[in-house]
Amino acid sequence: MDLDYKFLVQTFYLVLGAIPTTLKLTFVSLLAATPFAFAIAMVRRQSGRRILSQIVKAYVTFMRGTPIVLQILMIYSVLPSVLNAVALAWNLPINVFDWDPVLYAYIVFTLNTIALLSEVFRSALGSVVQGQMEAALCAGLTRVQAYIHIILPQALVSAMPNLCNLTINLLKGTSLAFLMTVKDMTAVAKVAASYGYNYIEAYMDVLVGYVIVCSIVQVLFHFAERHVGRYRLVRQK
Amino acid sequence: MLKIRNVHKRYHENEILKGVDVTVDKGDVVTILGPSGSGKTTLLRCMNFLERADEGSMDFDEYHVKLHDASSHDVGKIRKKTAFVFQNYNLFQNKTALENVMVGLVIGRGMDKSKAQEIGMKALDKVGLADRYRYYPAQLSGGQQQRVGIARAIAVEPDVILFDEPTSALDPELVGEVLNVIKQLAKEGKTMVIVTHEMKFAADVATHVIFMADGKIVEEGDPKTIFLCPKEERTKTFLRRILPGVEYNI
Ligand SMILES: Nc1ncnc2c1ncn2[C@@H]1O[C@H](COP(=O)(O)OP(=O)(O)OP(=O)(O)O)[C@@H](O)[C@H]1O
Ligand SMILES: [Mg+2]
């Protein structure tokens, strides 16, 4: 097998250049999803609010139970037409079809992440022993103060491993953004390859690119986990 | 100072508390005894609204409330007049010993940090943990954790401290250190309500003993009367089972 090394190196730089796009897709979606995911986790933890709880549960089940490729295809083909119809009906002076496709990518990945992240939060909140909430109330804290100072910091620590997995999966999942013509790491390599059919070299570059980015994310999470979880380290003497 | 009257609590069909009255005056040490499942924990939890009673009233200094419909505002105020020491400590795992003691002062009561730190250190010194300020709960023994729990309770200078079996989760050799701290508090005249299975300790520290069974107070009085010449058959049976070998004037 002959590899075009010049192409390999050139494309590798292209792939590196697209890393910010991939990272942006990942972390903007993650950040945008966080408040919603947290709200869902809180709703599902409370015993009241039956109906709301069922609705969000249905949402989570649906998002978790369908392939993200399908979600992308659905949203990317349906949402613009729907928005366009709305714009026409209300005489809004916008042309939906002019919008950058990256917008739809953010929407899909955020909607998907909300569902997955809410499960991470839910199990993390459940892992903090209930007694500490009571102790906080007895110490004169309000429920909100107890959440901010006692419960959430600990929930964050136990969420870390799952959060890391979720982030890595999302990061890899954003490679599907090429379906929406977003120029992420995968897309730029594919485009470059299509001129001379150097797909093997291009794919090798993309693979290496993802390995690098994912490794960095993993290392960062490792340190973050050690930092926020200091209090769990073994006995000091 | 603190009076609760006619406390009723039901879980589903089971009535756990069937009309309990408790009066606590300043300086009292009230110990509550009784067999497992008699409702001691539930009673204590109703006293600071961790559990909502179905019926009953509370007079606590200037507060006069119905236990079942006290406003969350009043509940907050009343909780700040009390402190609770839990059977399984319930320390804040993400806070050091000193921070555990400071949380109620700084966050709960808005005290400034340096003052709270001073008070927190004094409280920890008092329970014999002067060398453990910076330790996290995971780095402390059960007895040490419970003493942090007690320091956390005394630091806020509550009108009354509620103890729910403070030593029953501890290894036998660690029980003494915790009981000694509580005895010291009793000597200083702290007002306390203590649920315990440690009979000798209960007899030593109490100014008033309550014996509960089946959600009701069977008998109460000063420790001498309850331990040495109880009147009710249920009390006698209970004490005989738990303190074999002790002679009563029965
Ligand atoms: N949340 C709850 N739901 C249903 N039943 C409960 C609940 N909490 C307590 N009970 C019941 O109430 C009864 C009294 O419980 P409680 O914990 O007050 O007893 P206790 O006197 O403290 O016993 P112990 O000495 O074992 O601690 C028990 O039969 C228990 O099963
Ligand atoms: Mg109990």
Coordinates of C-alpha atoms and ligand atoms in Angstrom, one line a residue:
Chain A
M1 CA 0.0 0.0 0.0
D2 CA 1.4 3.3 -1.1
L3 CA 0.7 6.2 1.1
D4 CA 0.9 9.8 -0.1
Y5 CA 3.0 11.1 2.7
K6 CA 2.8 14.7 1.6
F7 CA -0.9 14.5 1.5
L8 CA -0.9 12.8 4.8
V9 CA 1.0 15.6 6.4
Q10 CA -1.0 18.4 4.7
T11 CA -4.3 16.9 5.6
F12 CA -3.1 16.4 9.2
Y13 CA -2.6 20.1 9.5
L14 CA -6.1 20.6 8.0
V15 CA -7.5 18.2 10.6
L16 CA -5.7 20.0 13.4
G17 CA -7.1 23.3 12.1
A18 CA -10.6 21.9 12.5
I19 CA -10.1 20.9 16.1
P20 CA -11.6 24.2 17.4
T21 CA -14.8 23.5 15.5
T22 CA -15.1 20.0 17.0
L23 CA -14.3 21.4 20.5
K24 CA -16.8 24.2 20.1
L25 CA -19.5 21.8 19.0
T26 CA -18.8 19.6 22.0
F27 CA -18.5 22.2 24.7
V28 CA -21.1 24.6 23.6
S29 CA -23.6 21.8 23.4
L30 CA -22.5 20.5 26.8
L31 CA -22.8 24.0 28.4
A32 CA -26.1 24.7 26.8
A33 CA -27.5 21.3 27.9
T34 CA -26.3 21.7 31.5
P35 CA -29.1 23.8 33.0
F36 CA -31.8 21.9 31.2
A37 CA -30.3 18.5 32.2
F38 CA -30.0 19.7 35.8
A39 CA -33.6 20.8 35.8
I40 CA -34.8 17.5 34.5
A41 CA -32.7 15.6 37.1
M42 CA -34.3 17.7 39.9
V43 CA -37.8 17.2 38.5
R44 CA -37.2 13.4 38.3
R45 CA -35.9 13.3 41.9
Q46 CA -38.8 15.0 43.4
S47 CA -41.7 12.8 44.4
G48 CA -44.4 15.3 43.5
R49 CA -44.9 16.7 39.9
R50 CA -46.1 13.4 38.5
I51 CA -47.1 14.7 35.1
L52 CA -44.0 16.8 34.4
S53 CA -41.9 14.0 35.6
Q54 CA -43.5 11.6 33.1
I55 CA -43.0 14.0 30.3
V56 CA -39.3 14.6 30.9
K57 CA -38.9 10.8 31.4
A58 CA -40.5 10.2 28.0
Y59 CA -38.1 12.8 26.5
V60 CA -35.1 11.1 28.0
T61 CA -36.2 7.7 27.0
F62 CA -36.8 8.8 23.4
M63 CA -33.5 10.6 23.0
R64 CA -31.6 7.7 24.6
G65 CA -33.5 5.2 22.5
T66 CA -32.9 6.6 19.0
P67 CA -29.6 6.7 17.1
I68 CA -28.1 10.2 16.9
V69 CA -27.7 9.8 13.2
L70 CA -31.5 9.6 12.9
Q71 CA -31.9 12.6 15.2
I72 CA -29.6 14.6 13.0
L73 CA -31.3 13.6 9.8
M74 CA -34.7 14.3 11.3
I75 CA -33.8 17.7 12.7
Y76 CA -31.8 18.8 9.8
S77 CA -34.5 17.9 7.2
V78 CA -37.6 18.8 9.3
L79 CA -36.6 21.7 11.5
P80 CA -35.7 24.2 8.7
S81 CA -39.0 23.7 6.9
V82 CA -40.9 24.0 10.2
L83 CA -39.1 27.2 11.1
N84 CA -39.6 28.5 7.6
A85 CA -43.3 27.9 7.8
V86 CA -43.4 29.7 11.2
A87 CA -41.5 32.6 9.8
L88 CA -43.9 32.8 6.8
A89 CA -47.0 32.5 8.9
W90 CA -45.9 35.3 11.2
N91 CA -44.4 37.4 8.5
L92 CA -41.0 37.3 10.1
P93 CA -38.3 38.9 8.0
I94 CA -35.9 36.0 8.2
N95 CA -34.8 33.4 5.8
V96 CA -34.2 30.2 7.7
F97 CA -32.3 28.6 4.8
D98 CA -29.6 31.2 5.0
W99 CA -28.7 30.1 8.5
D100 CA -25.3 28.5 9.1
P101 CA -25.9 24.7 9.3
V102 CA -23.7 24.7 12.4
L103 CA -26.7 26.1 14.2
Y104 CA -28.7 22.9 13.6
A105 CA -25.7 20.9 14.8
Y106 CA -25.7 22.8 18.1
I107 CA -29.4 22.1 18.4
V108 CA -29.2 18.4 17.8
F109 CA -26.2 17.8 20.0
T110 CA -27.7 19.9 22.8
L111 CA -31.0 18.1 22.7
N112 CA -29.3 14.8 22.8
T113 CA -26.9 15.8 25.5
I114 CA -29.7 17.1 27.7
A115 CA -31.1 13.6 27.9
L116 CA -27.9 11.9 28.6
L117 CA -26.6 14.5 31.0
S118 CA -29.8 14.5 33.0
E119 CA -29.2 10.8 33.7
V120 CA -25.7 11.5 34.8
F121 CA -26.8 14.3 37.2
R122 CA -29.7 12.2 38.5
S123 CA -27.5 9.3 39.6
A124 CA -24.9 11.7 40.9
L125 CA -27.4 13.6 43.1
G126 CA -28.7 10.3 44.3
S127 CA -25.2 9.3 45.4
V128 CA -24.9 12.0 48.0
V129 CA -26.2 10.7 51.2
Q130 CA -29.6 12.1 52.1
G131 CA -28.6 12.7 55.7
Q132 CA -26.3 15.6 54.7
M133 CA -29.3 17.5 53.4
E134 CA -31.0 17.1 56.8
A135 CA -27.8 18.0 58.6
A136 CA -27.6 21.2 56.5
L137 CA -31.2 22.1 57.3
C138 CA -30.5 21.5 61.0
A139 CA -27.4 23.7 60.8
G140 CA -29.7 26.5 59.6
L141 CA -29.1 26.4 55.9
T142 CA -31.9 26.8 53.4
R143 CA -32.5 24.0 50.9
V144 CA -30.9 26.1 48.1
Q145 CA -27.8 26.8 50.3
A146 CA -27.6 23.2 51.1
Y147 CA -27.6 22.3 47.4
I148 CA -25.0 24.9 46.5
H149 CA -22.5 24.3 49.3
I150 CA -23.0 20.6 50.3
I151 CA -24.9 18.5 47.8
L152 CA -23.8 19.8 44.4
P153 CA -20.0 19.9 45.0
Q154 CA -20.2 16.2 46.0
A155 CA -22.5 15.3 43.2
L156 CA -20.1 16.9 40.8
V157 CA -17.3 14.6 42.1
S158 CA -19.3 11.4 41.7
A159 CA -20.5 12.6 38.3
M160 CA -16.9 13.1 37.0
P161 CA -16.3 9.6 35.5
N162 CA -19.7 9.6 33.8
L163 CA -19.2 13.2 32.7
C164 CA -15.9 12.3 31.1
N165 CA -17.4 9.4 29.2
L166 CA -20.3 11.6 28.1
T167 CA -17.9 14.3 26.9
I168 CA -15.8 11.9 25.0
N169 CA -18.8 10.2 23.4
L170 CA -20.2 13.6 22.4
L171 CA -16.9 14.7 21.0
K172 CA -16.7 11.6 18.8
G173 CA -20.4 12.0 18.0
T174 CA -19.9 15.4 16.6
S175 CA -18.0 13.8 13.7
L176 CA -21.6 13.2 12.3
A177 CA -21.9 17.0 11.9
F178 CA -20.5 16.5 8.4
L179 CA -24.0 15.3 7.6
M180 CA -25.1 18.9 8.1
T181 CA -22.1 20.2 6.1
V182 CA -20.4 21.5 9.2
K183 CA -16.6 21.7 8.7
D184 CA -15.4 19.7 11.7
M185 CA -12.3 17.4 11.8
T186 CA -14.0 14.6 9.9
A187 CA -15.6 16.9 7.3
V188 CA -12.4 18.7 6.3
A189 CA -10.5 15.5 5.9
K190 CA -13.2 13.9 3.7
V191 CA -13.4 17.0 1.5
A192 CA -9.6 17.0 1.1
A193 CA -9.6 13.3 0.3
S194 CA -12.3 13.6 -2.3
Y195 CA -10.1 15.5 -4.8
G196 CA -7.5 12.7 -5.2
Y197 CA -9.3 9.8 -3.6
N198 CA -6.7 9.7 -0.7
Y199 CA -9.3 8.5 1.7
I200 CA -7.0 6.1 3.6
E201 CA -4.5 8.9 4.4
A202 CA -7.4 11.3 5.4
Y203 CA -9.0 8.8 7.7
M204 CA -5.7 8.0 9.3
D205 CA -5.3 11.7 10.0
V206 CA -8.8 12.0 11.5
L207 CA -8.2 9.0 13.7
V208 CA -5.0 10.4 15.1
G209 CA -6.7 13.8 15.5
Y210 CA -9.5 12.3 17.6
V211 CA -7.1 10.2 19.6
I212 CA -5.1 13.3 20.5
V213 CA -8.1 15.4 21.4
C214 CA -9.8 12.6 23.4
S215 CA -6.7 11.9 25.3
I216 CA -6.3 15.5 26.3
V217 CA -9.9 15.7 27.4
Q218 CA -9.4 12.5 29.5
V219 CA -6.3 13.8 31.1
L220 CA -8.0 17.1 31.9
F221 CA -10.9 15.3 33.5
H222 CA -8.5 13.2 35.5
F223 CA -6.9 16.2 37.0
A224 CA -10.3 17.9 37.5
E225 CA -11.6 14.9 39.3
R226 CA -8.6 14.8 41.6
H227 CA -9.0 18.5 42.3
V228 CA -12.7 18.5 43.1
G229 CA -12.5 15.2 44.9
R230 CA -9.6 16.1 47.3
Y231 CA -11.7 15.3 50.3
R232 CA -12.2 11.7 49.2
L233 CA -8.5 10.9 49.1
V234 CA -7.3 8.3 51.5
R235 CA -6.3 9.1 55.1
Q236 CA -3.5 11.5 55.5
K237 CA -1.2 10.8 58.4
Chain B
M1 CA -38.9 27.1 77.2
L2 CA -39.9 24.3 74.8
K3 CA -43.2 22.6 75.0
I4 CA -44.7 20.2 72.6
R5 CA -48.2 18.9 73.1
N6 CA -50.2 16.0 71.7
V7 CA -47.9 15.0 68.9
H8 CA -49.4 12.6 66.5
K9 CA -47.5 11.1 63.5
R10 CA -48.8 8.5 61.1
Y11 CA -47.0 6.7 58.3
H12 CA -49.7 5.3 56.0
E13 CA -52.0 3.3 58.3
N14 CA -49.5 3.0 61.2
E15 CA -49.8 5.5 64.0
I16 CA -46.2 5.9 65.2
L17 CA -46.8 8.7 67.7
K18 CA -50.0 8.7 69.6
G19 CA -50.2 12.0 71.4
V20 CA -46.9 12.7 73.1
D21 CA -46.2 15.7 75.3
V22 CA -42.7 16.9 76.2
T23 CA -41.6 19.9 78.2
V24 CA -38.0 21.0 78.2
D25 CA -36.8 23.9 80.5
K26 CA -33.6 25.7 80.2
G27 CA -30.8 23.6 81.6
D28 CA -32.7 20.4 81.4
V29 CA -31.2 17.2 80.2
V30 CA -34.1 15.0 79.1
T31 CA -33.2 11.5 78.1
I32 CA -35.7 9.4 76.1
L33 CA -35.6 5.6 76.5
G34 CA -37.7 2.9 75.0
P35 CA -37.6 -0.2 72.9
S36 CA -36.7 -0.1 69.2
G37 CA -39.6 1.1 67.0
S38 CA -41.3 2.9 69.9
G39 CA -41.1 6.2 68.0
K40 CA -38.2 8.0 69.7
T41 CA -36.4 9.1 66.5
T42 CA -39.7 10.1 65.0
L43 CA -40.5 12.3 68.0
L44 CA -37.1 14.0 67.9
R45 CA -37.4 14.6 64.2
C46 CA -40.8 16.1 64.7
M47 CA -39.3 18.5 67.2
N48 CA -37.3 20.2 64.5
F49 CA -39.5 19.5 61.6
L50 CA -37.3 17.1 59.8
E51 CA -40.6 15.1 60.0
R52 CA -44.0 16.8 59.8
A53 CA -46.2 15.7 62.6
D54 CA -49.9 15.2 61.6
E55 CA -51.1 16.9 64.7
G56 CA -49.7 18.8 67.7
S57 CA -48.5 22.1 68.9
M58 CA -45.2 23.7 69.9
D59 CA -44.4 26.6 72.2
F60 CA -40.8 27.5 71.9
D61 CA -40.0 30.8 73.5
E62 CA -41.8 33.4 71.4
Y63 CA -43.0 30.9 68.8
H64 CA -46.3 29.2 69.1
V65 CA -47.0 27.0 66.2
K66 CA -49.0 24.0 65.0
L67 CA -46.6 21.2 64.2
H68 CA -48.5 20.3 61.0
D69 CA -48.8 23.7 59.5
A70 CA -46.0 25.8 60.8
S71 CA -44.8 28.2 58.0
S72 CA -41.5 27.4 56.4
H73 CA -40.4 30.8 57.8
D74 CA -41.1 29.8 61.3
V75 CA -39.6 26.3 60.7
G76 CA -36.4 28.0 59.6
K77 CA -36.3 30.3 62.7
I78 CA -37.1 27.4 65.1
R79 CA -34.4 25.2 63.5
K80 CA -31.9 27.9 64.2
K81 CA -32.7 27.7 67.9
T82 CA -31.9 24.0 67.9
A83 CA -29.2 21.7 66.8
F84 CA -29.3 18.0 65.9
V85 CA -26.7 15.3 66.5
F86 CA -27.4 12.3 64.3
Q87 CA -26.9 8.6 64.9
N88 CA -24.7 8.3 61.8
Y89 CA -23.0 11.8 62.2
N90 CA -24.1 13.1 58.8
L91 CA -21.0 15.2 58.5
F92 CA -20.5 17.2 55.3
Q93 CA -18.1 14.9 53.4
N94 CA -16.7 17.7 51.3
K95 CA -15.8 19.9 54.3
T96 CA -13.0 19.6 56.8
A97 CA -13.8 19.2 60.5
L98 CA -13.4 23.0 61.0
E99 CA -15.5 23.8 58.0
N100 CA -18.2 21.4 59.1
V101 CA -18.5 23.5 62.3
M102 CA -18.3 26.8 60.5
V103 CA -21.0 26.1 57.9
G104 CA -23.9 26.8 60.2
L105 CA -22.4 30.0 61.3
V106 CA -21.1 31.4 58.0
I107 CA -23.7 30.2 55.6
G108 CA -26.6 29.6 57.9
R109 CA -26.3 32.7 60.0
G110 CA -24.1 35.0 57.9
M111 CA -21.4 35.4 60.5
D112 CA -18.0 36.6 59.1
K113 CA -15.5 34.0 58.4
S114 CA -12.7 34.9 60.9
K115 CA -15.1 35.1 63.8
A116 CA -16.7 31.8 62.8
Q117 CA -13.3 30.2 62.5
E118 CA -12.5 31.3 66.0
I119 CA -15.7 29.8 67.4
G120 CA -15.3 26.7 65.3
M121 CA -11.8 26.1 66.7
K122 CA -13.0 26.6 70.2
A123 CA -15.8 24.1 69.7
L124 CA -13.4 21.5 68.3
D125 CA -11.0 22.1 71.1
K126 CA -13.8 21.5 73.5
V127 CA -14.6 18.0 72.1
G128 CA -10.9 17.2 72.1
L129 CA -10.1 17.6 68.4
A130 CA -7.7 20.5 68.5
D131 CA -5.3 18.5 66.3
R132 CA -7.9 17.6 63.6
Y133 CA -9.1 21.0 62.2
R134 CA -8.0 20.2 58.7
Y135 CA -9.1 16.6 58.5
Y136 CA -12.0 15.5 56.2
P137 CA -14.6 13.2 57.7
A138 CA -13.2 10.3 55.7
Q139 CA -10.0 10.7 57.6
L140 CA -11.6 10.5 61.0
S141 CA -12.7 7.6 63.2
G142 CA -16.4 7.2 64.0
G143 CA -15.9 8.6 67.5
Q144 CA -14.0 11.6 66.1
Q145 CA -16.7 12.2 63.5
Q146 CA -19.4 12.2 66.1
R147 CA -17.4 14.6 68.2
V148 CA -17.2 16.9 65.2
G149 CA -21.0 16.4 65.0
I150 CA -21.3 17.6 68.5
A151 CA -18.9 20.6 68.0
R152 CA -21.1 21.5 65.0
A153 CA -24.1 21.5 67.2
I154 CA -22.7 23.5 70.1
A155 CA -21.0 26.1 67.9
V156 CA -24.3 27.7 66.9
E157 CA -25.2 28.1 70.6
P158 CA -28.6 26.6 70.2
D159 CA -31.3 26.8 72.9
V160 CA -31.5 23.0 72.8
I161 CA -29.5 20.2 71.3
L162 CA -31.3 17.1 70.2
F163 CA -29.3 13.9 70.1
D164 CA -30.5 10.8 68.4
E165 CA -28.6 7.8 69.7
P166 CA -25.3 9.6 69.3
T167 CA -23.2 6.5 70.2
S168 CA -25.1 3.5 68.7
A169 CA -23.2 3.5 65.4
L170 CA -19.9 3.5 67.2
D171 CA -17.5 0.7 68.1
P172 CA -17.7 -0.1 71.8
E173 CA -14.3 1.3 72.6
L174 CA -15.2 4.7 71.0
V175 CA -18.5 5.1 72.9
G176 CA -16.8 6.5 76.0
E177 CA -15.1 9.4 74.4
V178 CA -18.4 10.7 72.9
L179 CA -20.4 10.1 76.1
N180 CA -17.7 12.0 78.1
V181 CA -18.1 15.0 75.8
I182 CA -21.9 15.0 76.3
K183 CA -21.5 14.6 80.1
Q184 CA -19.2 17.7 80.0
L185 CA -21.9 19.7 78.2
A186 CA -24.4 18.6 80.8
K187 CA -22.2 19.9 83.5
E188 CA -22.0 23.2 81.8
G189 CA -25.8 23.4 82.0
K190 CA -26.5 22.9 78.2
T191 CA -30.1 22.1 77.5
M192 CA -30.3 18.7 75.7
V193 CA -32.8 16.1 74.7
I194 CA -31.1 12.7 74.3
V195 CA -32.4 9.5 72.8
T196 CA -30.1 6.8 74.0
H197 CA -29.8 3.1 74.7
E198 CA -26.9 3.7 77.1
M199 CA -28.7 3.3 80.4
K200 CA -26.0 4.2 82.8
F201 CA -25.2 7.3 80.9
A202 CA -28.9 8.2 80.8
A203 CA -29.1 7.8 84.5
D204 CA -26.0 9.9 85.1
V205 CA -26.7 12.9 82.9
A206 CA -30.5 13.2 83.0
T207 CA -32.5 15.6 84.9
H208 CA -35.6 14.1 83.5
V209 CA -36.2 10.6 82.0
I210 CA -38.9 9.7 79.6
F211 CA -39.8 6.1 78.9
M212 CA -41.6 5.5 75.6
A213 CA -43.3 2.5 74.1
D214 CA -45.6 2.1 71.2
G215 CA -45.7 5.8 70.4
K216 CA -46.8 6.9 73.9
I217 CA -45.0 8.0 77.0
V218 CA -45.4 5.2 79.5
E219 CA -43.7 6.8 82.4
E220 CA -41.5 9.8 83.1
G221 CA -39.8 11.4 86.1
D222 CA -36.4 12.0 87.6
P223 CA -33.8 9.4 86.9
K224 CA -33.8 7.9 90.4
T225 CA -37.5 7.2 90.3
I226 CA -37.5 5.8 86.8
F227 CA -34.4 3.6 87.2
L228 CA -34.8 2.5 90.8
C229 CA -38.6 2.3 91.4
P230 CA -40.5 2.4 88.1
K231 CA -44.2 2.0 88.6
E232 CA -45.3 0.7 85.2
E233 CA -44.9 -2.9 84.3
R234 CA -43.6 -2.0 80.8
T235 CA -40.8 0.1 82.2
K236 CA -39.8 -2.7 84.6
T237 CA -39.7 -5.3 81.8
F238 CA -37.7 -3.0 79.6
L239 CA -35.2 -2.1 82.3
R240 CA -34.9 -5.7 83.5
R241 CA -34.1 -6.8 80.0
I242 CA -31.6 -4.1 79.3
L243 CA -30.0 -3.9 82.8
P244 CA -29.9 -7.4 84.1
G245 CA -28.4 -7.8 87.5
V246 CA -29.5 -4.5 88.8
E247 CA -31.7 -4.7 91.9
Y248 CA -34.8 -2.5 91.9
N249 CA -37.1 -1.6 94.7
I250 CA -40.0 -3.1 93.0
Ligands
LIG1 N1 -40.3 7.1 56.8 C1 -41.0 6.1 57.4 N2 -42.0 5.5 56.7 C2 -42.7 4.5 57.3 N3 -42.5 4.1 58.6 C3 -41.5 4.7 59.3 C4 -40.7 5.7 58.8 N4 -39.9 6.2 59.7 C5 -40.1 5.4 60.8 N5 -41.1 4.5 60.6 C6 -41.7 3.5 61.5 O1 -42.0 4.2 62.7 C7 -41.7 3.4 63.8 C8 -40.9 4.1 64.8 O2 -39.6 4.4 64.3 P1 -38.5 5.2 65.1 O3 -37.3 5.3 64.2 O4 -39.1 6.5 65.6 O5 -38.2 4.3 66.3 P2 -37.1 4.4 67.4 O6 -37.8 4.4 68.7 O7 -36.2 5.5 67.1 O8 -36.4 3.0 67.3 P3 -34.8 2.7 67.4 O9 -34.5 2.5 68.9 O10 -34.7 1.4 66.7 O11 -34.1 3.8 66.8 C9 -41.0 2.1 63.3 O12 -41.9 1.1 63.3 C10 -40.7 2.5 61.9 O13 -40.8 1.3 61.1
MG2 MG -34.2 5.7 66.5

